[in-house]
Amino acid sequence: MTGKTGFGEKVFNVINTLIMIFVIIITLYPMMHVLFASFSDGVELMMHRGVLLHPLGFTTDAYKLVFDNPILLNGYINTITLVLVGVTVNIILTSITAYFVSRKNVMWNRLMMFLIVITMYFNGGLIPNYLNIKQLGLYDTIWALILPGAISSYNMIIMRTAFLSVPDSLEEAARIDGANHFTILFRILFLLIMPTVAVLILYYAVGHWNGWFNAMIYLKSRTKYPLQLILREILINNDSSSMVATATGDTGDKLAISETVRYATIIVATLPILFVYPFLQKYFVKGVMIGAVKG
């Protein structure tokens, strides 16, 4: 039996709703501003002051220049390759490591976990890492962006905790049937913690998709640049000349087009990873909570 809602609770619900609406607006507006600006006429956009609530002189010229630019297309290919290869390596190595340290019969298990946790707070530094990459022959290759961070200690601990939540009886039954460690890991345990795996795939994928610093340090050939490093050149270094070189008009028109090209590039670089979230969102709470319940 439910009682009537009191006046104080109604006031609270109204205020709470208004606050949530305000938070949604201030969260969405920056993205909407970039979207509207990308479809705007460059000259009108440069003359506009204040809040942008709709495209100014709707046009898709900026997107045409972005998609016609071979550098951006090449960056897309490099980034997709980096994400696919990198996430595959990440998940395989993280799974193997998490399985190993989650077994109760492993000697010095606590010591190994302590040493792994230390790596979350301390590292060798930029210069030793750079020299290490050079000496290993990984410089100016995609592997320089994958292998040094192949295993995230934080993600490995989440997966280890998920493995610990699986009943020991399943592993014992598999051993009786003659299963080895790889069979137990990839055909039993791995399938039972798929919500956690889905979350870690997203964590690793977002990290690779948004990564630019390591690419800036370890890549020399511009043809190997990932998308985010190209985006950095356009936004921070103000270098969109290669995209607007074919645009007609005087210098002022090209400058205006360059302004909208920056916004269009942000949209093109951001949308793909945003589209992944709705498909994995249902795994977030369950997957992360599995890694937080049992230590």
PDB file of C-alpha atoms in Angstrom:
ATOM      1  CA  MET A   1       0.000   0.000   0.000  1.00  0.00           C
ATOM      2  CA  THR A   2       1.475   3.287  -1.039  1.00  0.00           C
ATOM      3  CA  GLY A   3       0.763   6.627   0.632  1.00  0.00           C
ATOM      4  CA  LYS A   4       0.168   9.964  -0.978  1.00  0.00           C
ATOM      5  CA  THR A   5       3.140  12.007  -2.017  1.00  0.00           C
ATOM      6  CA  GLY A   6       3.708  14.847   0.427  1.00  0.00           C
ATOM      7  CA  PHE A   7       4.225  18.475  -0.523  1.00  0.00           C
ATOM      8  CA  GLY A   8       7.898  18.392   0.473  1.00  0.00           C
ATOM      9  CA  GLU A   9       8.557  15.346  -1.712  1.00  0.00           C
ATOM     10  CA  LYS A  10       6.829  16.998  -4.669  1.00  0.00           C
ATOM     11  CA  VAL A  11       8.992  20.107  -4.260  1.00  0.00           C
ATOM     12  CA  PHE A  12      12.085  17.923  -4.039  1.00  0.00           C
ATOM     13  CA  ASN A  13      11.152  16.031  -7.218  1.00  0.00           C
ATOM     14  CA  VAL A  14      10.538  19.276  -9.130  1.00  0.00           C
ATOM     15  CA  ILE A  15      13.833  20.826  -8.002  1.00  0.00           C
ATOM     16  CA  ASN A  16      15.699  17.580  -8.697  1.00  0.00           C
ATOM     17  CA  THR A  17      14.185  17.383 -12.187  1.00  0.00           C
ATOM     18  CA  LEU A  18      15.125  20.993 -12.957  1.00  0.00           C
ATOM     19  CA  ILE A  19      18.688  20.412 -11.779  1.00  0.00           C
ATOM     20  CA  MET A  20      18.967  17.287 -13.944  1.00  0.00           C
ATOM     21  CA  ILE A  21      17.629  19.163 -16.973  1.00  0.00           C
ATOM     22  CA  PHE A  22      20.178  21.928 -16.368  1.00  0.00           C
ATOM     23  CA  VAL A  23      23.014  19.395 -16.096  1.00  0.00           C
ATOM     24  CA  ILE A  24      21.874  17.706 -19.328  1.00  0.00           C
ATOM     25  CA  ILE A  25      21.793  21.052 -21.143  1.00  0.00           C
ATOM     26  CA  ILE A  26      25.275  22.155 -20.048  1.00  0.00           C
ATOM     27  CA  THR A  27      26.602  18.681 -20.883  1.00  0.00           C
ATOM     28  CA  LEU A  28      25.053  18.423 -24.337  1.00  0.00           C
ATOM     29  CA  TYR A  29      25.478  22.018 -25.487  1.00  0.00           C
ATOM     30  CA  PRO A  30      29.245  21.856 -26.221  1.00  0.00           C
ATOM     31  CA  MET A  31      28.626  18.876 -28.479  1.00  0.00           C
ATOM     32  CA  MET A  32      25.632  20.548 -30.116  1.00  0.00           C
ATOM     33  CA  HIS A  33      27.700  23.706 -30.639  1.00  0.00           C
ATOM     34  CA  VAL A  34      30.389  21.735 -32.470  1.00  0.00           C
ATOM     35  CA  LEU A  35      27.742  19.940 -34.541  1.00  0.00           C
ATOM     36  CA  PHE A  36      25.942  23.154 -35.512  1.00  0.00           C
ATOM     37  CA  ALA A  37      29.226  24.901 -36.298  1.00  0.00           C
ATOM     38  CA  SER A  38      30.343  22.049 -38.557  1.00  0.00           C
ATOM     39  CA  PHE A  39      27.247  22.552 -40.748  1.00  0.00           C
ATOM     40  CA  SER A  40      27.501  26.353 -40.730  1.00  0.00           C
ATOM     41  CA  ASP A  41      28.778  28.752 -43.348  1.00  0.00           C
ATOM     42  CA  GLY A  42      32.308  29.746 -42.408  1.00  0.00           C
ATOM     43  CA  VAL A  43      31.860  33.494 -42.918  1.00  0.00           C
ATOM     44  CA  GLU A  44      28.654  33.658 -40.899  1.00  0.00           C
ATOM     45  CA  LEU A  45      30.196  31.506 -38.176  1.00  0.00           C
ATOM     46  CA  MET A  46      33.197  33.816 -37.793  1.00  0.00           C
ATOM     47  CA  MET A  47      30.894  36.823 -37.547  1.00  0.00           C
ATOM     48  CA  HIS A  48      28.601  35.159 -35.002  1.00  0.00           C
ATOM     49  CA  ARG A  49      28.877  35.981 -31.308  1.00  0.00           C
ATOM     50  CA  GLY A  50      27.096  34.324 -28.422  1.00  0.00           C
ATOM     51  CA  VAL A  51      25.221  31.047 -28.128  1.00  0.00           C
ATOM     52  CA  LEU A  52      24.887  28.962 -31.295  1.00  0.00           C
ATOM     53  CA  LEU A  53      21.491  27.240 -31.386  1.00  0.00           C
ATOM     54  CA  HIS A  54      21.333  26.187 -35.047  1.00  0.00           C
ATOM     55  CA  PRO A  55      23.576  25.985 -38.133  1.00  0.00           C
ATOM     56  CA  LEU A  56      24.255  29.371 -39.733  1.00  0.00           C
ATOM     57  CA  GLY A  57      23.678  29.094 -43.468  1.00  0.00           C
ATOM     58  CA  PHE A  58      23.432  25.303 -43.584  1.00  0.00           C
ATOM     59  CA  THR A  59      26.159  23.735 -45.738  1.00  0.00           C
ATOM     60  CA  THR A  60      28.110  20.483 -45.908  1.00  0.00           C
ATOM     61  CA  ASP A  61      31.208  21.946 -47.577  1.00  0.00           C
ATOM     62  CA  ALA A  62      33.358  21.289 -44.516  1.00  0.00           C
ATOM     63  CA  TYR A  63      32.484  17.583 -44.523  1.00  0.00           C
ATOM     64  CA  LYS A  64      33.184  17.340 -48.247  1.00  0.00           C
ATOM     65  CA  LEU A  65      36.673  18.743 -47.675  1.00  0.00           C
ATOM     66  CA  VAL A  66      37.232  16.430 -44.704  1.00  0.00           C
ATOM     67  CA  PHE A  67      36.225  13.254 -46.526  1.00  0.00           C
ATOM     68  CA  ASP A  68      38.120  14.252 -49.677  1.00  0.00           C
ATOM     69  CA  ASN A  69      41.325  14.640 -47.679  1.00  0.00           C
ATOM     70  CA  PRO A  70      43.560  11.538 -47.996  1.00  0.00           C
ATOM     71  CA  ILE A  71      45.435  12.333 -44.776  1.00  0.00           C
ATOM     72  CA  LEU A  72      42.284  12.018 -42.671  1.00  0.00           C
ATOM     73  CA  LEU A  73      41.220   8.815 -44.434  1.00  0.00           C
ATOM     74  CA  ASN A  74      44.659   7.346 -43.841  1.00  0.00           C
ATOM     75  CA  GLY A  75      44.421   8.371 -40.186  1.00  0.00           C
ATOM     76  CA  TYR A  76      41.090   6.579 -39.927  1.00  0.00           C
ATOM     77  CA  ILE A  77      42.587   3.393 -41.327  1.00  0.00           C
ATOM     78  CA  ASN A  78      45.564   3.620 -38.982  1.00  0.00           C
ATOM     79  CA  THR A  79      43.329   4.177 -35.960  1.00  0.00           C
ATOM     80  CA  ILE A  80      40.930   1.343 -36.812  1.00  0.00           C
ATOM     81  CA  THR A  81      43.898  -0.989 -37.312  1.00  0.00           C
ATOM     82  CA  LEU A  82      45.358   0.170 -34.009  1.00  0.00           C
ATOM     83  CA  VAL A  83      42.073  -0.420 -32.179  1.00  0.00           C
ATOM     84  CA  LEU A  84      41.433  -3.873 -33.661  1.00  0.00           C
ATOM     85  CA  VAL A  85      44.963  -5.203 -33.203  1.00  0.00           C
ATOM     86  CA  GLY A  86      45.536  -3.417 -29.912  1.00  0.00           C
ATOM     87  CA  VAL A  87      42.314  -4.547 -28.232  1.00  0.00           C
ATOM     88  CA  THR A  88      42.900  -8.136 -29.353  1.00  0.00           C
ATOM     89  CA  VAL A  89      46.398  -8.140 -27.831  1.00  0.00           C
ATOM     90  CA  ASN A  90      45.138  -6.337 -24.708  1.00  0.00           C
ATOM     91  CA  ILE A  91      42.306  -8.761 -23.972  1.00  0.00           C
ATOM     92  CA  ILE A  92      44.353 -11.912 -24.638  1.00  0.00           C
ATOM     93  CA  LEU A  93      47.310 -10.876 -22.474  1.00  0.00           C
ATOM     94  CA  THR A  94      45.120  -9.361 -19.756  1.00  0.00           C
ATOM     95  CA  SER A  95      43.063 -12.564 -19.588  1.00  0.00           C
ATOM     96  CA  ILE A  96      46.115 -14.795 -19.321  1.00  0.00           C
ATOM     97  CA  THR A  97      47.689 -12.631 -16.616  1.00  0.00           C
ATOM     98  CA  ALA A  98      44.461 -12.271 -14.647  1.00  0.00           C
ATOM     99  CA  TYR A  99      43.866 -16.024 -14.812  1.00  0.00           C
ATOM    100  CA  PHE A 100      47.386 -16.753 -13.562  1.00  0.00           C
ATOM    101  CA  VAL A 101      47.257 -14.427 -10.552  1.00  0.00           C
ATOM    102  CA  SER A 102      43.702 -15.493  -9.674  1.00  0.00           C
ATOM    103  CA  ARG A 103      44.667 -19.139  -9.151  1.00  0.00           C
ATOM    104  CA  LYS A 104      44.905 -20.051  -5.479  1.00  0.00           C
ATOM    105  CA  ASN A 105      47.757 -22.544  -5.884  1.00  0.00           C
ATOM    106  CA  VAL A 106      50.234 -20.054  -7.429  1.00  0.00           C
ATOM    107  CA  MET A 107      53.337 -19.452  -5.320  1.00  0.00           C
ATOM    108  CA  TRP A 108      54.003 -15.883  -4.130  1.00  0.00           C
ATOM    109  CA  ASN A 109      50.662 -14.768  -5.480  1.00  0.00           C
ATOM    110  CA  ARG A 110      50.365 -11.852  -3.064  1.00  0.00           C
ATOM    111  CA  LEU A 111      53.911 -10.701  -3.812  1.00  0.00           C
ATOM    112  CA  MET A 112      53.222 -10.683  -7.542  1.00  0.00           C
ATOM    113  CA  MET A 113      50.017  -8.731  -7.039  1.00  0.00           C
ATOM    114  CA  PHE A 114      51.921  -6.226  -4.901  1.00  0.00           C
ATOM    115  CA  LEU A 115      54.535  -5.761  -7.634  1.00  0.00           C
ATOM    116  CA  ILE A 116      51.794  -5.354 -10.244  1.00  0.00           C
ATOM    117  CA  VAL A 117      50.032  -2.705  -8.167  1.00  0.00           C
ATOM    118  CA  ILE A 118      53.313  -0.778  -7.812  1.00  0.00           C
ATOM    119  CA  THR A 119      53.401  -0.313 -11.590  1.00  0.00           C
ATOM    120  CA  MET A 120      50.159   1.677 -11.309  1.00  0.00           C
ATOM    121  CA  TYR A 121      51.992   4.384  -9.377  1.00  0.00           C
ATOM    122  CA  PHE A 122      55.571   4.288 -10.655  1.00  0.00           C
ATOM    123  CA  ASN A 123      57.180   3.872 -14.087  1.00  0.00           C
ATOM    124  CA  GLY A 124      60.571   4.348 -15.674  1.00  0.00           C
ATOM    125  CA  GLY A 125      59.770   7.725 -17.203  1.00  0.00           C
ATOM    126  CA  LEU A 126      59.519   9.067 -20.725  1.00  0.00           C
ATOM    127  CA  ILE A 127      63.201   8.986 -21.695  1.00  0.00           C
ATOM    128  CA  PRO A 128      63.888   5.373 -20.547  1.00  0.00           C
ATOM    129  CA  ASN A 129      60.696   4.251 -22.295  1.00  0.00           C
ATOM    130  CA  TYR A 130      61.733   6.032 -25.485  1.00  0.00           C
ATOM    131  CA  LEU A 131      65.211   4.449 -25.411  1.00  0.00           C
ATOM    132  CA  ASN A 132      63.657   1.068 -24.734  1.00  0.00           C
ATOM    133  CA  ILE A 133      61.366   1.397 -27.758  1.00  0.00           C
ATOM    134  CA  LYS A 134      64.321   2.412 -29.951  1.00  0.00           C
ATOM    135  CA  GLN A 135      66.502  -0.485 -28.824  1.00  0.00           C
ATOM    136  CA  LEU A 136      63.714  -3.016 -29.325  1.00  0.00           C
ATOM    137  CA  GLY A 137      63.265  -1.854 -32.922  1.00  0.00           C
ATOM    138  CA  LEU A 138      59.679  -0.741 -32.335  1.00  0.00           C
ATOM    139  CA  TYR A 139      60.221   2.921 -33.190  1.00  0.00           C
ATOM    140  CA  ASP A 140      57.982   4.215 -35.986  1.00  0.00           C
ATOM    141  CA  THR A 141      55.825   1.062 -35.945  1.00  0.00           C
ATOM    142  CA  ILE A 142      52.303   0.388 -34.719  1.00  0.00           C
ATOM    143  CA  TRP A 143      53.722  -1.985 -32.098  1.00  0.00           C
ATOM    144  CA  ALA A 144      55.239   0.960 -30.251  1.00  0.00           C
ATOM    145  CA  LEU A 145      51.663   2.019 -29.489  1.00  0.00           C
ATOM    146  CA  ILE A 146      50.454  -1.462 -28.507  1.00  0.00           C
ATOM    147  CA  LEU A 147      53.099  -3.521 -26.718  1.00  0.00           C
ATOM    148  CA  PRO A 148      54.268  -1.076 -23.993  1.00  0.00           C
ATOM    149  CA  GLY A 149      50.689  -0.772 -22.720  1.00  0.00           C
ATOM    150  CA  ALA A 150      49.524  -4.252 -23.664  1.00  0.00           C
ATOM    151  CA  ILE A 151      48.321  -4.905 -20.104  1.00  0.00           C
ATOM    152  CA  SER A 152      46.652  -2.312 -17.915  1.00  0.00           C
ATOM    153  CA  SER A 153      47.174  -3.169 -14.250  1.00  0.00           C
ATOM    154  CA  TYR A 154      43.818  -1.675 -13.325  1.00  0.00           C
ATOM    155  CA  ASN A 155      41.954  -3.647 -16.003  1.00  0.00           C
ATOM    156  CA  MET A 156      43.833  -6.805 -15.105  1.00  0.00           C
ATOM    157  CA  ILE A 157      42.774  -6.461 -11.451  1.00  0.00           C
ATOM    158  CA  ILE A 158      39.140  -6.058 -12.532  1.00  0.00           C
ATOM    159  CA  MET A 159      39.351  -9.218 -14.643  1.00  0.00           C
ATOM    160  CA  ARG A 160      41.166 -11.103 -11.870  1.00  0.00           C
ATOM    161  CA  THR A 161      38.386 -10.234  -9.442  1.00  0.00           C
ATOM    162  CA  ALA A 162      35.811 -11.414 -11.971  1.00  0.00           C
ATOM    163  CA  PHE A 163      37.641 -14.746 -12.288  1.00  0.00           C
ATOM    164  CA  LEU A 164      37.644 -15.096  -8.496  1.00  0.00           C
ATOM    165  CA  SER A 165      33.855 -14.703  -8.469  1.00  0.00           C
ATOM    166  CA  VAL A 166      33.412 -17.869 -10.578  1.00  0.00           C
ATOM    167  CA  PRO A 167      32.771 -20.971  -8.388  1.00  0.00           C
ATOM    168  CA  ASP A 168      35.755 -23.294  -8.046  1.00  0.00           C
ATOM    169  CA  SER A 169      33.516 -26.285  -8.757  1.00  0.00           C
ATOM    170  CA  LEU A 170      33.330 -25.349 -12.453  1.00  0.00           C
ATOM    171  CA  GLU A 171      37.090 -25.454 -12.803  1.00  0.00           C
ATOM    172  CA  GLU A 172      37.308 -28.701 -10.863  1.00  0.00           C
ATOM    173  CA  ALA A 173      34.686 -30.324 -13.102  1.00  0.00           C
ATOM    174  CA  ALA A 174      36.583 -29.165 -16.192  1.00  0.00           C
ATOM    175  CA  ARG A 175      39.838 -30.643 -14.873  1.00  0.00           C
ATOM    176  CA  ILE A 176      38.134 -33.975 -14.258  1.00  0.00           C
ATOM    177  CA  ASP A 177      37.075 -33.943 -17.919  1.00  0.00           C
ATOM    178  CA  GLY A 178      40.709 -33.382 -18.950  1.00  0.00           C
ATOM    179  CA  ALA A 179      40.630 -29.660 -19.707  1.00  0.00           C
ATOM    180  CA  ASN A 180      43.922 -27.771 -19.597  1.00  0.00           C
ATOM    181  CA  HIS A 181      44.481 -24.192 -18.450  1.00  0.00           C
ATOM    182  CA  PHE A 182      43.808 -22.602 -21.834  1.00  0.00           C
ATOM    183  CA  THR A 183      40.566 -24.558 -22.227  1.00  0.00           C
ATOM    184  CA  ILE A 184      39.415 -23.532 -18.754  1.00  0.00           C
ATOM    185  CA  LEU A 185      40.344 -19.914 -19.398  1.00  0.00           C
ATOM    186  CA  PHE A 186      38.982 -19.284 -22.881  1.00  0.00           C
ATOM    187  CA  ARG A 187      36.138 -21.817 -23.114  1.00  0.00           C
ATOM    188  CA  ILE A 188      34.724 -21.614 -19.585  1.00  0.00           C
ATOM    189  CA  LEU A 189      35.827 -18.684 -17.422  1.00  0.00           C
ATOM    190  CA  PHE A 190      36.111 -16.181 -20.265  1.00  0.00           C
ATOM    191  CA  LEU A 191      32.524 -16.848 -21.372  1.00  0.00           C
ATOM    192  CA  LEU A 192      31.179 -16.579 -17.831  1.00  0.00           C
ATOM    193  CA  ILE A 193      32.545 -13.065 -17.300  1.00  0.00           C
ATOM    194  CA  MET A 194      31.511 -11.583 -20.656  1.00  0.00           C
ATOM    195  CA  PRO A 195      30.004  -8.435 -19.052  1.00  0.00           C
ATOM    196  CA  THR A 196      33.415  -7.657 -17.560  1.00  0.00           C
ATOM    197  CA  VAL A 197      35.157  -8.497 -20.838  1.00  0.00           C
ATOM    198  CA  ALA A 198      32.795  -6.155 -22.726  1.00  0.00           C
ATOM    199  CA  VAL A 199      33.600  -3.307 -20.342  1.00  0.00           C
ATOM    200  CA  LEU A 200      37.356  -3.891 -20.645  1.00  0.00           C
ATOM    201  CA  ILE A 201      37.095  -4.040 -24.434  1.00  0.00           C
ATOM    202  CA  LEU A 202      35.479  -0.612 -24.348  1.00  0.00           C
ATOM    203  CA  TYR A 203      38.105   0.741 -21.937  1.00  0.00           C
ATOM    204  CA  TYR A 204      40.944  -0.459 -24.158  1.00  0.00           C
ATOM    205  CA  ALA A 205      39.220   0.627 -27.383  1.00  0.00           C
ATOM    206  CA  VAL A 206      38.596   4.151 -26.090  1.00  0.00           C
ATOM    207  CA  GLY A 207      42.202   4.352 -24.919  1.00  0.00           C
ATOM    208  CA  HIS A 208      43.537   3.396 -28.340  1.00  0.00           C
ATOM    209  CA  TRP A 209      41.034   5.571 -30.201  1.00  0.00           C
ATOM    210  CA  ASN A 210      41.805   8.689 -28.161  1.00  0.00           C
ATOM    211  CA  GLY A 211      45.535   8.072 -27.828  1.00  0.00           C
ATOM    212  CA  TRP A 212      47.828  10.625 -29.454  1.00  0.00           C
ATOM    213  CA  PHE A 213      50.745  11.260 -27.105  1.00  0.00           C
ATOM    214  CA  ASN A 214      52.573   7.962 -27.665  1.00  0.00           C
ATOM    215  CA  ALA A 215      52.004   8.325 -31.412  1.00  0.00           C
ATOM    216  CA  MET A 216      53.554  11.783 -31.293  1.00  0.00           C
ATOM    217  CA  ILE A 217      56.609  10.405 -29.469  1.00  0.00           C
ATOM    218  CA  TYR A 218      57.150   7.075 -31.221  1.00  0.00           C
ATOM    219  CA  LEU A 219      55.938   7.662 -34.800  1.00  0.00           C
ATOM    220  CA  LYS A 220      58.050   9.550 -37.336  1.00  0.00           C
ATOM    221  CA  SER A 221      56.256   8.802 -40.601  1.00  0.00           C
ATOM    222  CA  ARG A 222      53.206  11.003 -41.102  1.00  0.00           C
ATOM    223  CA  THR A 223      51.504   8.261 -43.096  1.00  0.00           C
ATOM    224  CA  LYS A 224      51.367   6.196 -39.878  1.00  0.00           C
ATOM    225  CA  TYR A 225      49.721   8.899 -37.774  1.00  0.00           C
ATOM    226  CA  PRO A 226      46.459   7.864 -36.072  1.00  0.00           C
ATOM    227  CA  LEU A 227      43.351   9.988 -36.390  1.00  0.00           C
ATOM    228  CA  GLN A 228      43.747  11.796 -33.064  1.00  0.00           C
ATOM    229  CA  LEU A 229      47.261  12.988 -33.874  1.00  0.00           C
ATOM    230  CA  ILE A 230      46.001  14.449 -37.157  1.00  0.00           C
ATOM    231  CA  LEU A 231      43.139  16.060 -35.253  1.00  0.00           C
ATOM    232  CA  ARG A 232      45.650  17.552 -32.842  1.00  0.00           C
ATOM    233  CA  GLU A 233      47.548  19.147 -35.711  1.00  0.00           C
ATOM    234  CA  ILE A 234      44.344  20.686 -37.021  1.00  0.00           C
ATOM    235  CA  LEU A 235      43.088  22.004 -33.681  1.00  0.00           C
ATOM    236  CA  ILE A 236      46.195  22.887 -31.692  1.00  0.00           C
ATOM    237  CA  ASN A 237      48.750  23.615 -34.382  1.00  0.00           C
ATOM    238  CA  ASN A 238      46.050  25.348 -36.458  1.00  0.00           C
ATOM    239  CA  ASP A 239      47.102  23.308 -39.494  1.00  0.00           C
ATOM    240  CA  SER A 240      44.149  22.640 -41.789  1.00  0.00           C
ATOM    241  CA  SER A 241      45.833  24.040 -44.875  1.00  0.00           C
ATOM    242  CA  SER A 242      45.989  20.657 -46.582  1.00  0.00           C
ATOM    243  CA  MET A 243      42.197  20.384 -46.431  1.00  0.00           C
ATOM    244  CA  VAL A 244      41.365  23.863 -47.691  1.00  0.00           C
ATOM    245  CA  ALA A 245      44.099  24.122 -50.312  1.00  0.00           C
ATOM    246  CA  THR A 246      41.639  23.131 -53.043  1.00  0.00           C
ATOM    247  CA  ALA A 247      38.918  25.502 -51.870  1.00  0.00           C
ATOM    248  CA  THR A 248      38.108  28.357 -54.184  1.00  0.00           C
ATOM    249  CA  GLY A 249      37.947  31.990 -53.137  1.00  0.00           C
ATOM    250  CA  ASP A 250      40.231  34.515 -51.521  1.00  0.00           C
ATOM    251  CA  THR A 251      42.250  34.128 -48.339  1.00  0.00           C
ATOM    252  CA  GLY A 252      39.327  35.245 -46.154  1.00  0.00           C
ATOM    253  CA  ASP A 253      37.037  32.564 -47.598  1.00  0.00           C
ATOM    254  CA  LYS A 254      39.662  29.887 -47.062  1.00  0.00           C
ATOM    255  CA  LEU A 255      40.149  31.050 -43.476  1.00  0.00           C
ATOM    256  CA  ALA A 256      36.399  30.815 -42.892  1.00  0.00           C
ATOM    257  CA  ILE A 257      36.238  27.337 -44.433  1.00  0.00           C
ATOM    258  CA  SER A 258      39.194  26.311 -42.296  1.00  0.00           C
ATOM    259  CA  GLU A 259      37.179  27.252 -39.201  1.00  0.00           C
ATOM    260  CA  THR A 260      34.290  24.931 -40.084  1.00  0.00           C
ATOM    261  CA  VAL A 261      36.679  22.172 -41.166  1.00  0.00           C
ATOM    262  CA  ARG A 262      38.016  21.986 -37.614  1.00  0.00           C
ATOM    263  CA  TYR A 263      34.535  21.405 -36.230  1.00  0.00           C
ATOM    264  CA  ALA A 264      33.714  18.850 -38.923  1.00  0.00           C
ATOM    265  CA  THR A 265      36.914  16.979 -38.144  1.00  0.00           C
ATOM    266  CA  ILE A 266      35.991  16.796 -34.453  1.00  0.00           C
ATOM    267  CA  ILE A 267      32.593  15.306 -35.345  1.00  0.00           C
ATOM    268  CA  VAL A 268      34.077  12.788 -37.754  1.00  0.00           C
ATOM    269  CA  ALA A 269      36.695  11.720 -35.205  1.00  0.00           C
ATOM    270  CA  THR A 270      34.286  11.484 -32.260  1.00  0.00           C
ATOM    271  CA  LEU A 271      31.095   9.890 -33.593  1.00  0.00           C
ATOM    272  CA  PRO A 272      32.407   6.341 -34.222  1.00  0.00           C
ATOM    273  CA  ILE A 273      33.478   5.746 -30.633  1.00  0.00           C
ATOM    274  CA  LEU A 274      30.260   7.360 -29.338  1.00  0.00           C
ATOM    275  CA  PHE A 275      28.195   4.887 -31.354  1.00  0.00           C
ATOM    276  CA  VAL A 276      29.863   2.000 -29.514  1.00  0.00           C
ATOM    277  CA  TYR A 277      28.609   3.071 -26.077  1.00  0.00           C
ATOM    278  CA  PRO A 278      24.874   2.245 -26.512  1.00  0.00           C
ATOM    279  CA  PHE A 279      25.683  -1.351 -27.474  1.00  0.00           C
ATOM    280  CA  LEU A 280      27.906  -1.937 -24.417  1.00  0.00           C
ATOM    281  CA  GLN A 281      26.114   0.280 -21.916  1.00  0.00           C
ATOM    282  CA  LYS A 282      24.071  -2.594 -20.450  1.00  0.00           C
ATOM    283  CA  TYR A 283      27.295  -4.354 -19.455  1.00  0.00           C
ATOM    284  CA  PHE A 284      28.767  -1.401 -17.577  1.00  0.00           C
ATOM    285  CA  VAL A 285      27.125  -1.673 -14.169  1.00  0.00           C
ATOM    286  CA  LYS A 286      27.200  -5.457 -14.059  1.00  0.00           C
ATOM    287  CA  GLY A 287      30.737  -5.733 -15.399  1.00  0.00           C
ATOM    288  CA  VAL A 288      32.295  -3.140 -13.125  1.00  0.00           C
ATOM    289  CA  MET A 289      30.393  -4.325 -10.060  1.00  0.00           C
ATOM    290  CA  ILE A 290      31.736  -7.847 -10.571  1.00  0.00           C
ATOM    291  CA  GLY A 291      35.200  -6.367 -10.276  1.00  0.00           C
ATOM    292  CA  ALA A 292      34.320  -4.421  -7.138  1.00  0.00           C
ATOM    293  CA  VAL A 293      32.465  -6.969  -4.985  1.00  0.00           C
ATOM    294  CA  LYS A 294      35.180  -9.477  -4.267  1.00  0.00           C
ATOM    295  CA  GLY A 295      38.876  -8.727  -3.789  1.00  0.00           C
TER     296      GLY A 295
END
